[in-house]
């Protein structure tokens, strides 16, 4: 008789390993926020995570591997926040969907000084852009285009010309990027509710159903 497949049981070390890797990713985010990409070293990350350099090297064979995991983490988290927001308003009128999109950009899980600093490290460093372009742009562009499509849909619903709607969509995404930059540079002034109100206030000047 053929042998029954052996069921793999979870090992206690599995959860410990995952936790350690997450701690190192979280530490990397903090170090990038403080020292920038160029100043992020193995020693600084290990110190931030309160782990030895040897233990860090056990989990990530190089600093580049750790960067890979860090950028993958923030991109996935960003994607998850958006998918959750869109699921809540699936099939809703464009005004409701646009509001949900704006709120997603300033969700407290992603709208923090530390994580904004990682995003801007990506945009400001040529090496990072080349290395992570496909990973980050795939997520970021998907949702900026979704915002612009929804603005166009709402404009059409209210009798606004397509050319004007395109300018509106670009203006809104530019405003969101500007607020991200403003709050990354001045973390003490970061207020997600203010950012959402500011975006909705601008959109409310264009459309009667949003704001």
mmCIF file of C-alpha atoms in Angstrom, residues 8-121:
data_model
loop_
_atom_site.group_PDB
_atom_site.id
_atom_site.type_symbol
_atom_site.label_atom_id
_atom_site.label_comp_id
_atom_site.label_asym_id
_atom_site.label_seq_id
_atom_site.Cartn_x
_atom_site.Cartn_y
_atom_site.Cartn_z
ATOM 1 C CA UNK A 8 4.106 18.687 8.183
ATOM 2 C CA UNK A 9 3.593 20.067 11.642
ATOM 3 C CA UNK A 10 4.435 23.648 12.451
ATOM 4 C CA UNK A 11 7.667 24.038 14.298
ATOM 5 C CA UNK A 12 7.913 26.434 17.227
ATOM 6 C CA UNK A 13 10.813 28.177 15.521
ATOM 7 C CA UNK A 14 8.652 29.081 12.506
ATOM 8 C CA UNK A 15 6.775 31.830 14.348
ATOM 9 C CA UNK A 16 9.948 33.043 16.017
ATOM 10 C CA UNK A 17 11.658 33.286 12.629
ATOM 11 C CA UNK A 18 8.754 35.244 11.137
ATOM 12 C CA UNK A 19 8.690 37.560 14.118
ATOM 13 C CA UNK A 20 12.413 38.226 13.926
ATOM 14 C CA UNK A 21 12.226 38.981 10.207
ATOM 15 C CA UNK A 22 9.340 41.377 10.788
ATOM 16 C CA UNK A 23 11.291 43.086 13.581
ATOM 17 C CA UNK A 24 14.216 43.567 11.219
ATOM 18 C CA UNK A 25 11.983 44.972 8.494
ATOM 19 C CA UNK A 26 10.404 47.357 10.999
ATOM 20 C CA UNK A 27 13.857 48.388 12.202
ATOM 21 C CA UNK A 28 14.944 49.007 8.626
ATOM 22 C CA UNK A 29 11.992 51.330 8.083
ATOM 23 C CA UNK A 30 13.013 53.309 11.179
ATOM 24 C CA UNK A 31 16.673 53.507 10.158
ATOM 25 C CA UNK A 32 15.820 54.671 6.630
ATOM 26 C CA UNK A 33 13.554 57.341 8.136
ATOM 27 C CA UNK A 34 16.409 58.575 10.349
ATOM 28 C CA UNK A 35 19.524 58.067 8.226
ATOM 29 C CA UNK A 36 18.252 57.706 4.668
ATOM 30 C CA UNK A 37 18.924 54.823 2.329
ATOM 31 C CA UNK A 38 22.673 55.485 2.032
ATOM 32 C CA UNK A 39 23.048 55.632 5.802
ATOM 33 C CA UNK A 40 21.191 52.388 6.473
ATOM 34 C CA UNK A 41 23.755 49.803 7.532
ATOM 35 C CA UNK A 42 23.668 46.313 8.978
ATOM 36 C CA UNK A 43 24.974 47.600 12.303
ATOM 37 C CA UNK A 44 22.343 50.321 12.589
ATOM 38 C CA UNK A 45 19.483 47.998 11.722
ATOM 39 C CA UNK A 46 20.688 45.355 14.161
ATOM 40 C CA UNK A 47 20.982 47.965 16.925
ATOM 41 C CA UNK A 48 17.519 49.363 16.176
ATOM 42 C CA UNK A 49 16.065 45.850 16.364
ATOM 43 C CA UNK A 50 18.051 45.049 19.536
ATOM 44 C CA UNK A 51 19.530 42.014 17.792
ATOM 45 C CA UNK A 52 23.090 40.980 17.098
ATOM 46 C CA UNK A 53 24.625 41.464 13.671
ATOM 47 C CA UNK A 54 25.134 37.706 13.529
ATOM 48 C CA UNK A 55 21.449 37.024 14.118
ATOM 49 C CA UNK A 56 20.512 39.597 11.502
ATOM 50 C CA UNK A 57 22.809 37.903 8.987
ATOM 51 C CA UNK A 58 21.161 34.604 9.816
ATOM 52 C CA UNK A 59 17.777 35.941 8.705
ATOM 53 C CA UNK A 60 19.013 38.095 5.822
ATOM 54 C CA UNK A 61 22.246 37.174 4.098
ATOM 55 C CA UNK A 62 22.889 40.747 2.985
ATOM 56 C CA UNK A 63 21.587 44.277 3.441
ATOM 57 C CA UNK A 64 20.243 44.097 -0.116
ATOM 58 C CA UNK A 65 18.080 41.109 0.827
ATOM 59 C CA UNK A 66 16.745 43.107 3.749
ATOM 60 C CA UNK A 67 15.968 46.049 1.473
ATOM 61 C CA UNK A 68 14.139 43.657 -0.862
ATOM 62 C CA UNK A 69 11.969 42.445 1.990
ATOM 63 C CA UNK A 70 11.360 45.974 3.302
ATOM 64 C CA UNK A 71 10.212 47.411 -0.006
ATOM 65 C CA UNK A 72 8.106 44.339 -0.678
ATOM 66 C CA UNK A 73 6.484 44.768 2.743
ATOM 67 C CA UNK A 74 5.511 48.431 2.328
ATOM 68 C CA UNK A 75 4.279 47.832 -1.222
ATOM 69 C CA UNK A 76 2.145 44.887 -0.116
ATOM 70 C CA UNK A 77 0.788 46.835 2.850
ATOM 71 C CA UNK A 78 -0.112 49.753 0.569
ATOM 72 C CA UNK A 79 -1.820 47.354 -1.824
ATOM 73 C CA UNK A 80 -3.736 45.672 1.008
ATOM 74 C CA UNK A 81 -5.019 48.997 2.345
ATOM 75 C CA UNK A 82 -6.286 49.966 -1.094
ATOM 76 C CA UNK A 83 -7.924 46.624 -1.791
ATOM 77 C CA UNK A 84 -9.713 46.799 1.555
ATOM 78 C CA UNK A 85 -10.925 50.335 0.882
ATOM 79 C CA UNK A 86 -12.167 49.460 -2.598
ATOM 80 C CA UNK A 87 -13.931 46.322 -1.401
ATOM 81 C CA UNK A 88 -16.014 48.409 0.994
ATOM 82 C CA UNK A 89 -17.363 50.611 -1.804
ATOM 83 C CA UNK A 90 -17.542 48.099 -4.652
ATOM 84 C CA UNK A 91 -20.448 49.057 -6.896
ATOM 85 C CA UNK A 92 -20.971 52.375 -5.101
ATOM 86 C CA UNK A 93 -21.425 55.695 -6.951
ATOM 87 C CA UNK A 94 -18.174 57.336 -8.124
ATOM 88 C CA UNK A 95 -18.420 60.064 -5.462
ATOM 89 C CA UNK A 96 -18.343 57.463 -2.675
ATOM 90 C CA UNK A 97 -15.525 55.546 -4.335
ATOM 91 C CA UNK A 98 -13.438 58.695 -4.749
ATOM 92 C CA UNK A 99 -13.867 59.591 -1.086
ATOM 93 C CA UNK A 100 -12.759 56.098 -0.094
ATOM 94 C CA UNK A 101 -9.697 56.373 -2.329
ATOM 95 C CA UNK A 102 -8.667 59.663 -0.748
ATOM 96 C CA UNK A 103 -9.080 58.179 2.719
ATOM 97 C CA UNK A 104 -6.966 55.163 1.696
ATOM 98 C CA UNK A 105 -4.006 57.406 0.835
ATOM 99 C CA UNK A 106 -4.030 58.692 4.410
ATOM 100 C CA UNK A 107 -4.831 55.441 6.179
ATOM 101 C CA UNK A 108 -2.945 55.379 9.528
ATOM 102 C CA UNK A 109 -1.290 52.083 8.604
ATOM 103 C CA UNK A 110 0.623 53.682 5.749
ATOM 104 C CA UNK A 111 0.474 57.412 6.454
ATOM 105 C CA UNK A 112 3.277 57.608 9.015
ATOM 106 C CA UNK A 113 6.507 59.583 8.929
ATOM 107 C CA UNK A 114 8.596 56.416 8.954
ATOM 108 C CA UNK A 115 6.836 54.821 6.008
ATOM 109 C CA UNK A 116 6.583 58.032 4.033
ATOM 110 C CA UNK A 117 10.354 58.344 4.411
ATOM 111 C CA UNK A 118 10.834 54.916 2.837
ATOM 112 C CA UNK A 119 8.653 55.852 -0.125
ATOM 113 C CA UNK A 120 10.574 59.083 -0.671
ATOM 114 C CA UNK A 121 13.887 57.271 -0.297
#
